[in-house]
Every structure is written in C-alpha cells, then in structure tokens.
Tab-separated table of C-alpha atoms in Angstrom:
chain	number	residue	atom	x	y	z
A	41	ILE	CA	-8.205	-21.581	3.915
A	42	GLY	CA	-5.514	-24.218	4.396
A	43	GLU	CA	-5.620	-27.547	6.203
A	44	ALA	CA	-2.631	-29.694	7.102
A	45	ALA	CA	-1.387	-31.916	9.918
A	46	GLY	CA	-4.777	-31.726	11.631
A	47	GLY	CA	-4.735	-27.920	11.783
A	48	VAL	CA	-6.534	-25.104	9.988
A	49	ALA	CA	-5.173	-21.700	8.972
A	50	ILE	CA	-6.303	-18.680	7.018
A	51	ALA	CA	-4.004	-16.567	4.857
A	52	ALA	CA	-5.309	-13.127	3.893
A	53	ALA	CA	-3.977	-10.452	1.554
A	54	ASP	CA	-4.931	-6.937	0.506
A	55	VAL	CA	-3.410	-6.599	-2.956
A	56	SER	CA	-3.844	-2.813	-2.950
A	57	THR	CA	-1.449	-2.339	-0.031
A	58	GLY	CA	0.463	-5.646	0.047
A	59	ARG	CA	-0.778	-6.597	3.522
A	60	PHE	CA	-0.313	-10.358	4.016
A	61	GLU	CA	-1.158	-12.192	7.229
A	62	ILE	CA	-1.507	-15.796	8.314
A	63	VAL	CA	-3.486	-16.954	11.316
A	64	GLU	CA	-3.992	-20.492	12.604
A	65	VAL	CA	-7.478	-21.071	13.995
A	66	SER	CA	-9.576	-23.818	15.489
A	67	THR	CA	-12.142	-25.439	13.239
A	68	ASP	CA	-15.071	-23.756	14.973
A	69	ALA	CA	-13.432	-20.306	14.751
A	70	VAL	CA	-13.038	-20.225	10.963
A	71	GLY	CA	-16.328	-18.383	10.451
A	72	ALA	CA	-15.491	-15.724	13.056
A	73	GLU	CA	-12.034	-15.160	11.570
A	74	LEU	CA	-13.447	-14.798	8.046
A	75	ALA	CA	-15.965	-12.294	9.421
A	76	ARG	CA	-13.147	-10.285	11.035
A	77	LEU	CA	-11.210	-10.178	7.794
A	78	GLY	CA	-14.265	-9.171	5.769
A	79	ALA	CA	-12.769	-10.908	2.752
A	80	ALA	CA	-14.215	-10.125	-0.656
A	81	GLU	CA	-13.253	-13.611	-1.823
A	82	VAL	CA	-12.551	-16.839	0.056
A	83	VAL	CA	-10.498	-19.557	-1.632
A	84	ALA	CA	-10.265	-23.183	-0.518
A	85	ALA	CA	-9.257	-26.557	-1.902
A	86	GLU	CA	-11.843	-28.623	-3.740
A	87	THR	CA	-11.497	-31.260	-1.022
A	88	SER	CA	-11.641	-28.790	1.884
A	89	ALA	CA	-14.003	-29.232	4.818
A	90	PHE	CA	-14.864	-25.544	4.373
A	91	THR	CA	-16.140	-25.511	0.799
A	92	GLU	CA	-19.416	-23.921	1.951
A	93	ALA	CA	-17.516	-20.902	3.272
A	94	ALA	CA	-15.534	-20.523	0.048
A	95	THR	CA	-16.461	-18.488	-2.987
A	96	THR	CA	-13.739	-20.100	-5.123
A	97	LEU	CA	-12.469	-23.673	-5.150
A	98	ARG	CA	-9.006	-24.575	-6.426
A	99	PRO	CA	-7.082	-27.834	-6.978
A	100	ARG	CA	-5.977	-29.628	-3.852
A	101	GLY	CA	-2.335	-29.476	-4.946
A	102	ASP	CA	-2.336	-25.679	-4.603
A	103	PHE	CA	-2.776	-26.143	-0.853
A	104	ASP	CA	0.023	-28.626	-0.277
A	105	SER	CA	2.079	-27.350	2.660
A	106	ASN	CA	5.428	-28.344	1.156
A	107	ALA	CA	4.567	-26.573	-2.093
A	108	GLY	CA	3.450	-23.582	-0.055
A	109	GLU	CA	6.787	-23.389	1.715
A	110	THR	CA	8.581	-23.543	-1.640
A	111	ARG	CA	6.381	-20.763	-3.083
A	112	LEU	CA	7.045	-18.437	-0.160
A	113	LYS	CA	10.819	-19.004	-0.349
A	114	ARG	CA	10.699	-18.301	-4.087
A	115	ILE	CA	8.740	-15.046	-4.000
A	116	TYR	CA	10.807	-13.616	-1.122
A	117	GLY	CA	14.122	-14.956	-2.413
A	118	VAL	CA	15.125	-16.684	0.833
A	119	ALA	CA	16.520	-20.086	1.686
A	120	THR	CA	14.549	-20.313	4.935
A	121	LEU	CA	11.388	-18.748	6.342
A	122	ASP	CA	12.746	-18.508	9.885
A	123	GLY	CA	13.147	-14.749	9.607
A	124	PHE	CA	9.370	-14.349	9.176
A	125	GLY	CA	8.390	-16.341	12.254
A	126	GLN	CA	7.248	-19.844	13.039
A	127	PHE	CA	4.953	-21.325	10.406
A	128	GLY	CA	2.738	-24.319	11.063
A	129	ARG	CA	1.964	-26.748	8.252
A	130	ALA	CA	-1.587	-25.394	7.971
A	131	GLY	CA	-0.265	-21.853	7.700
A	132	LEU	CA	2.068	-22.870	4.884
A	133	ALA	CA	-0.819	-24.621	3.131
A	134	ALA	CA	-3.028	-21.534	3.381
A	135	ALA	CA	-0.279	-19.146	2.277
A	136	GLY	CA	0.719	-21.386	-0.605
A	137	GLY	CA	-2.879	-21.694	-1.760
A	138	LEU	CA	-3.327	-17.929	-1.641
A	139	VAL	CA	-0.118	-17.233	-3.592
A	140	ALA	CA	-1.025	-19.879	-6.185
A	141	TYR	CA	-4.456	-18.298	-6.653
A	142	LEU	CA	-3.033	-14.773	-6.988
A	143	GLU	CA	-0.481	-15.978	-9.545
A	144	HIS	CA	-3.237	-17.788	-11.457
A	145	ASN	CA	-5.412	-14.665	-11.571
A	146	ALA	CA	-2.526	-12.403	-12.596
A	147	LYS	CA	-1.245	-14.828	-15.258
A	148	GLY	CA	1.971	-15.364	-13.312
A	149	ALA	CA	2.560	-11.696	-12.403
A	150	LEU	CA	2.169	-11.869	-8.645
A	151	PRO	CA	0.917	-8.650	-7.006
A	152	PHE	CA	3.083	-6.988	-4.382
A	153	LEU	CA	2.979	-8.828	-1.050
A	154	ARG	CA	4.785	-7.689	2.061
A	155	PRO	CA	6.500	-10.355	4.169
A	156	PRO	CA	3.751	-12.340	5.891
A	157	ARG	CA	2.752	-11.388	9.413
A	158	ILE	CA	1.876	-14.341	11.614
A	159	ALA	CA	-1.160	-13.406	13.708
A	160	ARG	CA	-2.450	-15.291	16.737
A	161	ALA	CA	-6.165	-15.970	16.922
A	162	ALA	CA	-6.041	-15.794	20.727
A	163	GLU	CA	-4.776	-12.191	20.585
A	164	ALA	CA	-8.172	-10.850	19.499
A	165	MET	CA	-11.742	-11.556	20.519
A	166	ALA	CA	-13.506	-13.980	18.183
A	167	ILE	CA	-16.779	-12.435	17.006
A	168	ASP	CA	-18.994	-14.484	14.720
A	169	ALA	CA	-20.618	-12.922	11.674
A	170	ALA	CA	-24.098	-12.606	13.222
A	171	THR	CA	-22.790	-10.889	16.370
A	172	ARG	CA	-20.525	-8.630	14.321
A	173	GLU	CA	-23.477	-7.579	12.194
A	174	SER	CA	-25.620	-6.964	15.272
A	175	LEU	CA	-22.937	-4.823	16.943
A	176	GLU	CA	-22.512	-2.731	13.766
A	177	ILE	CA	-18.789	-2.357	14.418
A	178	THR	CA	-17.660	-1.355	10.953
A	179	CYS	CA	-20.911	-1.584	8.998
A	180	ALA	CA	-24.454	-0.607	9.948
A	181	ALA	CA	-27.657	-2.098	8.595
A	182	GLY	CA	-27.542	-2.598	4.859
A	183	GLY	CA	-23.752	-2.971	4.844
A	184	VAL	CA	-23.092	0.775	4.826
A	185	ARG	CA	-20.463	2.512	6.939
A	186	LYS	CA	-22.685	5.382	8.064
A	187	GLY	CA	-24.215	4.706	11.484
A	188	SER	CA	-21.604	2.142	12.518
A	189	LEU	CA	-19.224	2.376	15.492
A	190	LEU	CA	-16.388	3.049	13.059
A	191	ASP	CA	-18.300	5.941	11.537
A	192	ALA	CA	-18.920	7.427	14.991
A	193	VAL	CA	-15.297	7.374	16.187
A	194	ASP	CA	-13.276	7.791	12.999
A	195	ARG	CA	-11.339	11.061	13.087
A	196	THR	CA	-8.387	9.800	11.055
A	197	VAL	CA	-6.843	12.048	8.413
A	198	THR	CA	-5.085	9.424	6.256
A	199	GLY	CA	-6.220	6.402	4.279
A	200	ALA	CA	-3.770	4.158	6.118
A	201	GLY	CA	-5.055	5.422	9.478
A	202	ALA	CA	-8.635	4.707	8.488
A	203	ARG	CA	-7.745	1.159	7.453
A	204	LEU	CA	-5.837	0.551	10.699
A	205	LEU	CA	-8.672	1.882	12.847
A	206	ALA	CA	-11.188	-0.371	11.078
A	207	ALA	CA	-8.913	-3.386	11.577
A	208	ASP	CA	-8.339	-2.605	15.270
A	209	LEU	CA	-12.042	-2.079	16.009
A	210	GLY	CA	-12.871	-5.308	14.247
A	211	ALA	CA	-10.381	-7.289	16.345
A	212	PRO	CA	-10.677	-6.225	20.025
A	213	LEU	CA	-7.552	-7.147	21.979
A	214	MET	CA	-7.752	-9.826	24.671
A	215	ALA	CA	-4.468	-9.252	26.527
A	216	ARG	CA	-4.792	-6.683	29.313
A	217	ASP	CA	-1.243	-5.361	28.974
A	218	ARG	CA	-1.735	-4.647	25.267
A	219	VAL	CA	-5.064	-2.931	25.937
A	220	GLU	CA	-3.474	-0.751	28.628
A	221	ALA	CA	-0.524	0.109	26.371
A	222	ARG	CA	-2.942	1.320	23.726
A	223	LEU	CA	-4.927	3.303	26.297
A	224	ASP	CA	-1.727	4.974	27.538
A	225	LEU	CA	-1.152	6.218	23.999
A	226	VAL	CA	-4.730	7.444	23.653
A	227	ARG	CA	-4.500	9.231	27.015
A	228	MET	CA	-1.329	11.084	26.030
A	229	PHE	CA	-2.841	12.452	22.817
A	230	HIS	CA	-6.138	13.233	24.556
A	231	ASP	CA	-4.376	15.294	27.207
A	232	ASP	CA	-2.034	17.186	24.855
A	233	GLN	CA	-4.194	18.989	22.320
A	234	ALA	CA	-1.339	21.071	20.896
A	235	LEU	CA	0.770	17.995	20.164
A	236	ARG	CA	-2.244	16.206	18.736
A	237	GLU	CA	-3.037	19.012	16.309
A	238	ARG	CA	0.599	19.367	15.192
A	239	LEU	CA	0.822	15.660	14.405
A	240	ARG	CA	-2.544	15.666	12.661
A	241	GLY	CA	-1.306	18.514	10.468
A	242	THR	CA	1.767	16.494	9.509
A	243	LEU	CA	-0.280	13.383	8.852
A	244	ARG	CA	-2.873	15.248	6.812
A	245	ALA	CA	-0.201	16.226	4.274
A	246	MET	CA	1.042	12.653	3.825
A	247	PRO	CA	0.000	10.613	0.769
A	248	ASP	CA	-1.163	7.000	0.914
A	249	ILE	CA	2.255	5.445	0.386
A	250	GLY	CA	0.934	1.928	1.060
A	251	ARG	CA	-1.094	1.957	-2.142
A	252	ALA	CA	1.634	3.791	-4.082
A	253	LEU	CA	4.215	1.213	-3.022
A	254	GLY	CA	1.843	-1.581	-3.998
A	255	ARG	CA	1.460	-0.192	-7.516
A	256	LEU	CA	5.213	0.340	-7.895
A	257	ALA	CA	6.091	-3.148	-6.685
A	258	ALA	CA	3.512	-4.667	-9.046
A	259	GLY	CA	5.012	-2.805	-12.005
A	260	ARG	CA	1.902	-0.635	-12.442
A	261	GLY	CA	3.248	2.498	-10.807
A	262	GLY	CA	4.254	5.766	-12.404
A	263	PRO	CA	6.157	8.948	-11.572
A	264	ARG	CA	3.374	10.217	-9.323
A	265	ASP	CA	3.636	7.068	-7.194
A	266	LEU	CA	7.377	7.701	-6.807
A	267	GLY	CA	6.536	11.255	-5.771
A	268	GLN	CA	4.072	9.973	-3.199
A	269	LEU	CA	6.690	7.573	-1.859
A	270	ARG	CA	9.155	10.483	-1.564
A	271	ASP	CA	6.644	12.742	0.171
A	272	GLY	CA	5.375	9.979	2.445
A	273	LEU	CA	8.836	8.905	3.605
A	274	ASP	CA	9.842	12.533	4.110
A	275	GLY	CA	6.674	13.162	6.121
A	276	ALA	CA	7.329	10.052	8.192
A	277	TRP	CA	10.863	11.311	8.911
A	278	HIS	CA	9.538	14.636	10.205
A	279	LEU	CA	6.841	12.828	12.164
A	280	GLY	CA	9.514	10.678	13.786
A	281	GLU	CA	11.472	13.812	14.693
A	282	ARG	CA	8.415	15.296	16.420
A	283	LEU	CA	7.662	12.078	18.284
A	284	GLY	CA	11.288	11.752	19.349
A	285	GLU	CA	11.027	15.094	21.181
A	286	ILE	CA	8.327	13.792	23.544
A	287	ALA	CA	9.628	13.276	27.058
A	288	ASP	CA	8.808	9.908	28.638
A	289	PRO	CA	6.622	8.657	25.754
A	290	PRO	CA	4.270	5.671	26.117
A	291	VAL	CA	5.898	2.386	25.171
A	292	LEU	CA	4.072	2.070	21.837
A	293	LEU	CA	5.300	5.508	20.807
A	294	ALA	CA	8.850	4.875	21.991
A	295	ASP	CA	8.969	1.780	19.757
A	296	LEU	CA	7.506	3.603	16.759
A	297	ALA	CA	9.503	6.842	16.598
A	298	PRO	CA	12.925	5.376	15.607
A	299	ARG	CA	11.351	3.318	12.817
A	300	LEU	CA	9.981	6.452	11.137
A	301	ARG	CA	13.368	8.115	10.716
A	302	GLY	CA	14.958	5.678	8.290
A	303	HIS	CA	15.340	5.736	4.497
A	304	GLY	CA	17.284	9.011	4.474
A	305	SER	CA	19.334	8.054	1.389
A	306	LEU	CA	16.220	7.034	-0.544
A	307	ILE	CA	14.442	10.279	0.376
A	308	ASP	CA	17.477	12.278	-0.790
A	309	LEU	CA	17.642	10.347	-4.081
A	310	LEU	CA	13.950	10.856	-4.847
A	311	LYS	CA	14.135	14.554	-3.945
A	312	ARG	CA	17.039	15.070	-6.332
A	313	ALA	CA	15.590	12.929	-9.119
A	314	LEU	CA	11.955	14.037	-9.285
A	315	VAL	CA	10.175	17.302	-9.994
A	316	PRO	CA	7.886	18.503	-7.171
A	317	SER	CA	4.670	17.322	-8.882
A	318	PRO	CA	5.390	14.353	-11.170
A	319	PRO	CA	2.793	13.322	-13.785
A	320	ILE	CA	0.726	10.153	-13.463
A	321	GLU	CA	2.185	8.415	-16.535
A	322	ALA	CA	5.869	8.097	-17.409
A	323	SER	CA	4.907	8.633	-21.058
A	324	ASP	CA	3.934	12.222	-20.183
A	325	GLY	CA	7.625	12.975	-19.574
A	326	GLY	CA	9.025	15.917	-17.661
A	327	TYR	CA	9.292	14.155	-14.320
A	328	ILE	CA	13.090	14.059	-13.928
A	329	ALA	CA	14.333	17.165	-12.123
A	330	ALA	CA	16.839	19.514	-13.765
A	331	GLY	CA	20.364	18.949	-12.503
A	332	TYR	CA	19.895	15.256	-11.720
A	333	ASP	CA	21.401	13.940	-14.977
A	334	ALA	CA	23.816	16.059	-17.015
A	335	ALA	CA	23.195	14.146	-20.260
A	336	LEU	CA	19.449	14.620	-19.949
A	337	ASP	CA	19.927	18.335	-19.221
A	338	ASP	CA	22.010	18.659	-22.411
A	339	LEU	CA	19.268	16.986	-24.470
A	340	ARG	CA	16.650	19.262	-22.950
A	341	ASP	CA	18.745	22.343	-23.693
A	342	ALA	CA	19.227	21.195	-27.274
A	343	GLY	CA	15.507	20.646	-27.666
A	344	ALA	CA	14.659	24.014	-26.170
A	345	GLY	CA	17.278	25.691	-28.396
A	346	GLY	CA	15.760	24.068	-31.472
A	347	ARG	CA	12.307	25.336	-30.577
A	348	ARG	CA	13.670	28.828	-30.062
A	349	ALA	CA	15.399	28.700	-33.472
A	350	ILE	CA	12.169	27.589	-35.198
A	351	ALA	CA	10.203	30.372	-33.471
A	352	ALA	CA	12.789	32.950	-34.576
A	353	LEU	CA	12.687	31.676	-38.184
A	354	GLU	CA	8.893	31.774	-38.157
A	355	ALA	CA	8.965	35.420	-37.017
A	356	GLU	CA	11.500	36.265	-39.736
A	357	PHE	CA	9.333	34.691	-42.482
A	358	ARG	CA	6.280	36.602	-41.263
A	359	THR	CA	8.211	39.857	-41.458
A	360	GLN	CA	9.564	39.086	-44.939
A	361	THR	CA	6.205	38.000	-46.372
A	362	GLY	CA	3.882	40.225	-44.395
A	363	ILE	CA	1.694	37.159	-43.650
A	364	ALA	CA	0.890	37.285	-39.905
A	365	ALA	CA	-0.755	33.839	-39.897
A	366	LEU	CA	2.271	32.043	-41.405
A	367	LYS	CA	3.404	29.083	-39.323
A	368	ILE	CA	6.213	26.563	-39.372
A	369	ARG	CA	4.765	23.110	-38.747
A	370	HIS	CA	6.149	19.596	-38.417
A	371	ASN	CA	4.705	16.158	-39.061
A	372	GLY	CA	6.026	12.688	-39.628
A	373	VAL	CA	5.464	12.724	-43.393
A	374	LEU	CA	6.653	16.159	-44.550
A	375	GLY	CA	8.978	17.033	-41.684
A	376	TYR	CA	9.272	20.791	-41.139
A	377	HIS	CA	7.279	22.911	-43.582
A	378	VAL	CA	5.790	26.380	-43.931
A	379	GLU	CA	2.018	26.605	-43.648
A	380	VAL	CA	0.224	29.593	-45.167
A	381	PRO	CA	-3.574	29.849	-44.706
C-alpha cells in the first residue's frame, strides 16, 4: 500500500506467474480492493495510515515515490515509464515499496515481474470483505473453494484459465459496453458447440506457460520449463490460427487472435534445440536434440563409441576366461578395471 501526494494506491504481484498490477483507490476503498486481490501478504510503510490492514511493515523510505520510479526504471531497463501508462505518485510509491520488499526477501534476486498493468478501481465493482464472504464468490464457508460460485461455473481446462476466471468473477465489470463485449464472446461459444470443443481440446493440451516463464525468468527454471514454453507458444499459434478462421468474430476475439500467432522464430528455435520430453533438471542431461549442434553430436558419438568398445572388450574377456559374470567397471580412483566375482 503506497501513499503520496494525498493519494493511495495498491501494487499487487503474483510471483509464480509474474503478474504485476497497480491500482489507485480512495481511502475508504482500500479494504474492498485488498479483499478483491485476496493477498496472502500486505505490506505497508511503518508510518502508513493502513498499518492495521498490513501483515508486514517496512521502512518509510521504501515507499518514497521518487525511489519507486527509479526502481521501476532500473528493473525494466528503461529511461522513462511512459510506455507502461500514466503513473500517479501513489502508484509509484506502492510499486516501489513492493519491489523493495521482494528484493529484500529474495536477497537482491528479484522474482520475475511482467511490466506493470495500471488498473482502474472504477472499472470493477467494489465489494468489501464481509459482502464478498457472504456472496461466496470464490470461497465458500470455511475458506474452501467447493460450494462457491467459482466452483459451480468453472469449466476451464488450463491453470491460466482458472486463474483468469477467478479474477474476473471477483471483479465484476461496471462499464456496460465491456460487459456486453464479454457476453458477445460467451454467446458465440455457447451457440457453436463444435468450435467450443475443438478449442477446448487445443487448450487442454497446453502447459501452464505463465508459471514456466516465471521460473525461467527468475533463474530457477530447467529444460522442462523450456519445453513447456515451446509447447505453450506452439499451442497458442495453432489456437490463433483456429480463431482467425472465424467469420465476423466478436470484438474481444478479433483483438486476441493476431496476438497468439507471434513468436514463430522462438518456437522454431526451441523445437530444433530440445528433445520432445526434456528432463526437469539440466544436470540430468540429454535435453538437447540431435542435429542441433554438430560439436555436441560428435561428443555424443564418441561417448557412445567408447561404450560400445568397452562392451565388446568385456564380451571378449568373458569368452577368453569362461567367466560369465566378469565385468569391466570404472570409478574415480582406479579408472577402468576388470571385476571378477
């Protein structure tokens, strides 16, 4: 929670996917906005007017709006923030405080954060915590999902879809034109069962690339995450192709389809570089596809040839000695040696 120039703003992040949003709110709407976000942790300055809402208090200097602007420019490598939208001083204070706290927790290794999205509090209905709990929008009694509105309507087939549905249900739109645009999209899929099932089949095969990208960007990813990024981008490409074939699509779909068909060069690179099912850890090896790097192929061939030569020598020794259990072993102390039980 940031405060500056008489305003209040909330910056929120999901470090597992990199989602980062900033919303400026009125003082009396802070509680409702925190309830919408469902934050696991709320951070504020030690001198904040909202210390009772916070679970963690940090030095006031972390929430200085000028320092916040500098932090955002540094982590995104830009000279100006204009490309991200119009930031108020409170928004910069909140974002700066959040980034400072994440860097503090990670000992300077900031988790992956997408460019911040500036949200508008007036775009969604403000629902206070008590009303939200009573309506059981995303959680029923006892804080469980089962029995909630979300549980009743969720037919998503991807992790990202489930997260988006929960976020949309928790923030009902206020603008009629945006509500009607969303309903137009729902109506199209409701009326075309064949199209709906084809797209669901494509989506069902897609990995959760949001989480994979988050791990890769944070330096914690492995070959399997690269494979998921490859498969997810490739699936998105094919999804965009299917959507592009729809005649007279609703406006939300028309805007989405072209954005799904990018990254062709990256998809091609990952397809050529990786085996179909990469291992979780890079230390497991064997994740670079044959034919991608000639030098690596030569080393692999040499290694395979050496193993074949050892196996042939082992067979020859068994024949010469008549000892069927004879083995040629290797360890770091003796090197290669003959083992006879």
